[in-house]
Amino acid sequence: MRGSFRRFTLLALGLVLLGALTAAVAAARGSTSGATIKNGGTLTIGLAEEPDALDPTIARTFVGRIVFLATCEKLYDLDSHLNIVPQLAAALPQVSKDKLTYTIKLRSGIKFNDGTPFNAAAVKTTIERYLTFKGSVRASEISPIKTVDAPNATTVVLHLSSPYSPLTAQLADRAGMILSPKALASSASFAQDPVCVGAFSFKDRVAGDHITLVKSNDYYDKAKVHLSSIVFKIMTDPSSRTQALRAGDIQVEDRIQSTDVPTLQKDKSVTVSKAVTIGYQGLTLNIGNSKGVGKGFSNTGTPIAKSQFLRTAFDAALDRTTINKVVFGGLNLPDCYPIAPVSPWYKPTTAGLQCNLHANVALAKSLVKASGIADPTVHLMLGGTDPVNARLGQVIQSMEKAVGINVTVQPTEFTTSLNTATAGNFEAYAVGWSGRVDPDGNIYSQVATPGTLNYSGYSNAKLDYILNGARKSVTTKSRDTLYRAAMKIIHNDRPIIYLYHPVNYYGTSKKVSGVQIFGDGLIRAQFAGYTQ
Amino acid sequence: MGGFLLRKAGAALIVVFCSSVVVFVGVRALPGDPAVALSGENRDPAVLAAVREKYGLDQPLPVQYVKWVGRAVRGDLGVDSRDLPVAHTIVTRIPITLELALLSVALGMLIGITSGVIAAVRRGKAEDHAATTFALVGLSLPHFWLGLMMIILFAVDLHWLPSSGYVSFGQHPIQNLEHMVMPAIVLGTGLSAVLMRQMRSSMLASLGADYVRTARAKGLTEASVIGKHALRNSLITVTTVVGLQLGALISGAVITEQIFVIPGFGRLTLEAINQRDYTLLQGVVLVAATGYVVVNLLVDVIYSLLNPRIRVTGAAP
Amino acid sequence: MSFADPTIAVIDPRARRRRLLRRRFLRRPLAVVGLVVSTLFILTAILAPWLAPYSAGTSDFTATLGHSSGKHLLGTDELGRDVLSRIIWGARASIEAGVLATMLAMAIAVPLGVIAGYYRGFVDTVIARMTDVLLAFPFLIVAVGLAAILGPSLTNATIALGVGAAPGLIRVARGEALALREEDYVRAAVANGASDARILTRHVLPNMLSTLIVQATVAIPTAIIGEAVLSFLGLGVQPPTPSWGVMLADAQSYLAQAPRLAVYPGIAIFLCSLSFNLLGDGLRDVLDPRTTR
């Protein structure tokens, strides 16, 4: 009896252990993504716009950053909570007490996709290129960097001319993408054959149609890379993009248009995921931009520029919730501020401020009267000729008519609208900003006096003082206070009426696993793969 | 023949030259500073200056024009705003539009000629009425609407055909044709309608003509009468019509490629204008104009081969 | 009615011809249908403010994408506007563009074509080459370019359409002038020492009239469809003014949810251009001396 009892206990114990082991294995599998990812295959991603030049020095497009994610890694990256984490660097930078020296330790044993070694010399070459290359768009993003040293192969030292807290965030974007010095030296146009450190390397590109990447043999983490190639298809028409996803021609769809989201959510072969972005969309009101950005400030004299009452009335007449419902099918996030709720900066900087998501028609009407302007008219320039912009324009027109403001709508092609806004030839401009992790990135360029994107021509010395202080200060607490004060001023004067934060919807075929999208809205597919 | 060809070629050359000037001036007439358009969001004066230098925008216009033409003749159309060679982009995307155009013209000719002949031969009867109605409908239908309706029916509802996109013939011939069916029908309908009416009227004229009556009197079979004599003369009409409809075909290709998202040359033109990509736009419109002139020249040559009277007298058609 | 008084029929040849043409026209039911329907469209365009139940921009945000109902006979669109009213108001853009563009094209083409055909020689060569250059640019590209330069609007779209239609009409006018030049009465006038202006205005142009009328009625539907294409691409009428092309563009995003929004404007464009085509065909048949009925 005793012997069999012992055997029974041993057996039971064995079974329990086996069960636990199986559960553990299953749990481990589940945490990586459900089913096993096979190796091989080509993932086709349908992009909503075409990337511009594939050279981080001069690149400006949002979708270009998606391509760079797979093929051009950076010193730092963002995690799913939008915290800055090291990628090619080994750790966050060590900042000196006077905030003027940043020491960055690099990882070792990494190669560029042409086999040459990644080291501090390459970082120095790249950053110097970003600062000095003729036409570099990155220069203004890292302008406080005076010199770069590479004392040894794994250490880079940046010397700044003045403190600049957004620097690390900039190094987590294009300004931190490190280029292969060999590739830079061998071709006059890096963009035609870009080489960096990346899970995939560039293979070919047909303008307006596609970009092909293939798995890199030199990548330091190539064991984690499953796909043999990624193809980015340029599909600017949102309806056909959705059709392509449903038909299986693409496996990932970038930014599903709001009218297709309900249809795709019902489609059993597709997973719809959403990313609340850190950007904003709003109406920029031209107050002082009469001669062009950077050419001085003088009130334009239009009704909307002269009267703060009218600007407030304009804001009060808009029902952000209805706009969201009618124009975007209720899928975006209505709001009144440039910083998005997903950002850790949102709560502390907007505490105590009031945001009205519904229209206050009575208030708007009385403010129009108080402005003293009879039959006010506002010309609204839209930043696109697509149907979504058209809807937005017409809804705004309708809402303003109800309070006595006449709005004329001018749909304008996007690039032209940027030119027109820069020249100051507009009254109101419906435009947005894709968003940066650091609050400075969503505010400074647009409303500070020297801001390069200050289409509004808004110049407020007090605001400038606060924003500059916030740039130089490095503690979160002091920056919170400063940005809250900045928000109050912007909210009062309304150079920009913020309407909503875009929520981007993405579709992924259920045959694919491992595609991630964080708050920055970029499609991360380097470690994805097919499960069927 | 030689003199005729030489004169036609000379005229074509003048047209190409004038077109290049029009393209150059037209692109420069687009509003806004091209340097600003090419620099995008960034307004840094250093960036703008660099862009101006790179694209030669700071030099006087005639110098810019001469430089551009000089390079264009050698096949170098510059680089676009993505730093990609324009010539390469054009060369990769033209064959796609050519395939669409060929399929549409083939379809248009097939339907147009056969229905036109049938309508003429069966004048006044049911077939004539049916064909004439079809042609009228084809002329009045906005073809881009036809495209949208076909997408709703065949792609969204029935899932028989893909709604948009393009697969190259080399990669997958069947899928390529699946993607091209609806666009070719959309583009070919207009042509077939015009062709049908022209064929019908020219065949009716020929069938009543003296030489045909003589043929019939000689005892030749009806088929032979239709086949050899009337048809041959009508082919001249067809050539003229296709030549005249070429412009409409190109415009139609632009909108068809837009609706069906085919990455061809027509769509490239729209993209270039929408993106204010001046270098690309210049190259694209120049190639389009030159191509049109060349094809017209070919049509004239074919026409003169078919109609010897033109060759001899050199009179304009 | 009947020609009771034969003397009238003999004395006034022009009235007789007009009566003959009218009779021949009325014998063609399709042409009559074309005339009636195209007139209806023109009247709809003119009388839109009185015919349309709602204004083109009245939005009801609580009733978007509604089906046909008592309040909205054809339903509502994505912004809650009455579809029927927008179709009625949209006729304005189409008729305006169609008719004005054709008139512009005629105004450019007829003088140039007649001068080229009548004088021939160097003038003819210059005009012919100019026409060739114009033809080398597809009308859509010219339209898009013009819209980009001048800004998108119905006026600029109409100009682009007119310029696009002109080269074809120049060729027609030139051909007519070339042929009429050899007519006996023209040669007689020249021999009599009549001035060029007199010959052109009294002999050449009036005899081209019938051909020109036919060409105009055929050019109008092309311009109507052209306006729809340009509006579809966002280059024509600007919101909130409706146009059938704009309605089609808006409907594209809602093809899966509400395909009817794409059907109605398309049918409107189709019927409108069909009616002008029928009218044009009828007129051509009637004015063609070769047809007997």
PDB file of N, CA, C and O in Angstrom, chain A residues 277-304:
ATOM      1  N   THR A 277      -2.512  59.399 -31.835  1.00  0.00           N
ATOM      2  CA  THR A 277      -1.214  60.003 -32.130  1.00  0.00           C
ATOM      3  C   THR A 277      -0.925  61.194 -31.239  1.00  0.00           C
ATOM      4  O   THR A 277      -1.790  61.710 -30.540  1.00  0.00           O
ATOM      5  N   ILE A 278       0.318  61.620 -31.306  1.00  0.00           N
ATOM      6  CA  ILE A 278       0.764  62.765 -30.506  1.00  0.00           C
ATOM      7  C   ILE A 278       0.667  64.050 -31.302  1.00  0.00           C
ATOM      8  O   ILE A 278       1.148  65.081 -30.882  1.00  0.00           O
ATOM      9  N   GLY A 279       0.016  63.983 -32.445  1.00  0.00           N
ATOM     10  CA  GLY A 279      -0.098  65.180 -33.258  1.00  0.00           C
ATOM     11  C   GLY A 279      -1.398  65.905 -33.001  1.00  0.00           C
ATOM     12  O   GLY A 279      -2.185  65.508 -32.149  1.00  0.00           O
ATOM     13  N   TYR A 280      -1.621  66.964 -33.764  1.00  0.00           N
ATOM     14  CA  TYR A 280      -2.885  67.674 -33.633  1.00  0.00           C
ATOM     15  C   TYR A 280      -3.322  68.201 -34.991  1.00  0.00           C
ATOM     16  O   TYR A 280      -2.515  68.291 -35.922  1.00  0.00           O
ATOM     17  N   GLN A 281      -4.595  68.544 -35.109  1.00  0.00           N
ATOM     18  CA  GLN A 281      -5.125  69.231 -36.282  1.00  0.00           C
ATOM     19  C   GLN A 281      -5.930  70.415 -35.771  1.00  0.00           C
ATOM     20  O   GLN A 281      -6.644  70.291 -34.780  1.00  0.00           O
ATOM     21  N   GLY A 282      -5.784  71.540 -36.434  1.00  0.00           N
ATOM     22  CA  GLY A 282      -6.520  72.705 -35.942  1.00  0.00           C
ATOM     23  C   GLY A 282      -6.627  73.767 -37.012  1.00  0.00           C
ATOM     24  O   GLY A 282      -6.375  73.521 -38.191  1.00  0.00           O
ATOM     25  N   LEU A 283      -7.031  74.955 -36.589  1.00  0.00           N
ATOM     26  CA  LEU A 283      -7.155  76.083 -37.510  1.00  0.00           C
ATOM     27  C   LEU A 283      -6.149  77.137 -37.082  1.00  0.00           C
ATOM     28  O   LEU A 283      -6.225  77.641 -35.960  1.00  0.00           O
ATOM     29  N   THR A 284      -5.213  77.435 -37.978  1.00  0.00           N
ATOM     30  CA  THR A 284      -4.240  78.473 -37.675  1.00  0.00           C
ATOM     31  C   THR A 284      -4.807  79.794 -38.164  1.00  0.00           C
ATOM     32  O   THR A 284      -5.163  79.928 -39.338  1.00  0.00           O
ATOM     33  N   LEU A 285      -4.891  80.782 -37.261  1.00  0.00           N
ATOM     34  CA  LEU A 285      -5.471  82.067 -37.636  1.00  0.00           C
ATOM     35  C   LEU A 285      -4.345  83.069 -37.869  1.00  0.00           C
ATOM     36  O   LEU A 285      -3.474  83.240 -37.024  1.00  0.00           O
ATOM     37  N   ASN A 286      -4.369  83.725 -39.016  1.00  0.00           N
ATOM     38  CA  ASN A 286      -3.305  84.671 -39.356  1.00  0.00           C
ATOM     39  C   ASN A 286      -3.531  85.990 -38.644  1.00  0.00           C
ATOM     40  O   ASN A 286      -4.431  86.750 -38.987  1.00  0.00           O
ATOM     41  N   ILE A 287      -2.701  86.215 -37.627  1.00  0.00           N
ATOM     42  CA  ILE A 287      -2.860  87.458 -36.875  1.00  0.00           C
ATOM     43  C   ILE A 287      -1.850  88.505 -37.352  1.00  0.00           C
ATOM     44  O   ILE A 287      -2.203  89.627 -37.664  1.00  0.00           O
ATOM     45  N   GLY A 288      -0.568  88.110 -37.414  1.00  0.00           N
ATOM     46  CA  GLY A 288       0.442  89.114 -37.731  1.00  0.00           C
ATOM     47  C   GLY A 288       1.349  88.790 -38.891  1.00  0.00           C
ATOM     48  O   GLY A 288       2.356  89.450 -39.100  1.00  0.00           O
ATOM     49  N   ASN A 289       0.986  87.776 -39.681  1.00  0.00           N
ATOM     50  CA  ASN A 289       1.855  87.382 -40.783  1.00  0.00           C
ATOM     51  C   ASN A 289       1.398  88.069 -42.058  1.00  0.00           C
ATOM     52  O   ASN A 289       0.600  87.539 -42.810  1.00  0.00           O
ATOM     53  N   SER A 290       1.924  89.300 -42.282  1.00  0.00           N
ATOM     54  CA  SER A 290       1.525  90.014 -43.496  1.00  0.00           C
ATOM     55  C   SER A 290       2.550  89.889 -44.597  1.00  0.00           C
ATOM     56  O   SER A 290       2.242  90.054 -45.763  1.00  0.00           O
ATOM     57  N   LYS A 291       3.815  89.653 -44.238  1.00  0.00           N
ATOM     58  CA  LYS A 291       4.849  89.688 -45.261  1.00  0.00           C
ATOM     59  C   LYS A 291       5.558  88.351 -45.435  1.00  0.00           C
ATOM     60  O   LYS A 291       6.412  88.218 -46.273  1.00  0.00           O
ATOM     61  N   GLY A 292       5.182  87.383 -44.620  1.00  0.00           N
ATOM     62  CA  GLY A 292       5.886  86.113 -44.740  1.00  0.00           C
ATOM     63  C   GLY A 292       6.529  85.743 -43.418  1.00  0.00           C
ATOM     64  O   GLY A 292       6.870  86.604 -42.614  1.00  0.00           O
ATOM     65  N   VAL A 293       6.686  84.443 -43.229  1.00  0.00           N
ATOM     66  CA  VAL A 293       7.283  83.966 -41.979  1.00  0.00           C
ATOM     67  C   VAL A 293       8.709  84.470 -41.889  1.00  0.00           C
ATOM     68  O   VAL A 293       9.479  84.386 -42.831  1.00  0.00           O
ATOM     69  N   GLY A 294       9.049  84.995 -40.721  1.00  0.00           N
ATOM     70  CA  GLY A 294      10.410  85.456 -40.517  1.00  0.00           C
ATOM     71  C   GLY A 294      10.666  86.843 -41.063  1.00  0.00           C
ATOM     72  O   GLY A 294      11.797  87.308 -41.061  1.00  0.00           O
ATOM     73  N   LYS A 295       9.620  87.519 -41.558  1.00  0.00           N
ATOM     74  CA  LYS A 295       9.856  88.842 -42.142  1.00  0.00           C
ATOM     75  C   LYS A 295       9.175  89.941 -41.344  1.00  0.00           C
ATOM     76  O   LYS A 295       8.793  90.971 -41.878  1.00  0.00           O
ATOM     77  N   GLY A 296       8.989  89.716 -40.079  1.00  0.00           N
ATOM     78  CA  GLY A 296       8.425  90.780 -39.260  1.00  0.00           C
ATOM     79  C   GLY A 296       6.948  90.586 -39.019  1.00  0.00           C
ATOM     80  O   GLY A 296       6.288  89.806 -39.686  1.00  0.00           O
ATOM     81  N   PHE A 297       6.432  91.322 -38.029  1.00  0.00           N
ATOM     82  CA  PHE A 297       5.047  91.140 -37.621  1.00  0.00           C
ATOM     83  C   PHE A 297       4.258  92.423 -37.761  1.00  0.00           C
ATOM     84  O   PHE A 297       4.677  93.464 -37.305  1.00  0.00           O
ATOM     85  N   SER A 298       3.140  92.365 -38.436  1.00  0.00           N
ATOM     86  CA  SER A 298       2.226  93.508 -38.430  1.00  0.00           C
ATOM     87  C   SER A 298       0.836  92.919 -38.611  1.00  0.00           C
ATOM     88  O   SER A 298       0.608  92.078 -39.486  1.00  0.00           O
ATOM     89  N   ASN A 299      -0.086  93.396 -37.791  1.00  0.00           N
ATOM     90  CA  ASN A 299      -1.435  92.846 -37.828  1.00  0.00           C
ATOM     91  C   ASN A 299      -2.022  92.939 -39.229  1.00  0.00           C
ATOM     92  O   ASN A 299      -1.949  93.969 -39.875  1.00  0.00           O
ATOM     93  N   THR A 300      -2.595  91.835 -39.701  1.00  0.00           N
ATOM     94  CA  THR A 300      -3.083  91.813 -41.084  1.00  0.00           C
ATOM     95  C   THR A 300      -4.346  92.629 -41.279  1.00  0.00           C
ATOM     96  O   THR A 300      -4.743  92.882 -42.407  1.00  0.00           O
ATOM     97  N   GLY A 301      -5.003  93.011 -40.158  1.00  0.00           N
ATOM     98  CA  GLY A 301      -6.169  93.868 -40.306  1.00  0.00           C
ATOM     99  C   GLY A 301      -7.461  93.166 -40.680  1.00  0.00           C
ATOM    100  O   GLY A 301      -8.485  93.799 -40.851  1.00  0.00           O
ATOM    101  N   THR A 302      -7.422  91.853 -40.840  1.00  0.00           N
ATOM    102  CA  THR A 302      -8.671  91.151 -41.147  1.00  0.00           C
ATOM    103  C   THR A 302      -9.515  91.054 -39.882  1.00  0.00           C
ATOM    104  O   THR A 302      -8.997  91.183 -38.778  1.00  0.00           O
ATOM    105  N   PRO A 303     -10.821  90.831 -40.030  1.00  0.00           N
ATOM    106  CA  PRO A 303     -11.668  90.756 -38.832  1.00  0.00           C
ATOM    107  C   PRO A 303     -11.116  89.786 -37.794  1.00  0.00           C
ATOM    108  O   PRO A 303     -11.068  90.092 -36.601  1.00  0.00           O
ATOM    109  N   ILE A 304     -10.664  88.628 -38.283  1.00  0.00           N
ATOM    110  CA  ILE A 304     -10.225  87.613 -37.333  1.00  0.00           C
ATOM    111  C   ILE A 304      -8.906  88.010 -36.672  1.00  0.00           C
ATOM    112  O   ILE A 304      -8.608  87.607 -35.550  1.00  0.00           O
TER     113      ILE A 304
END
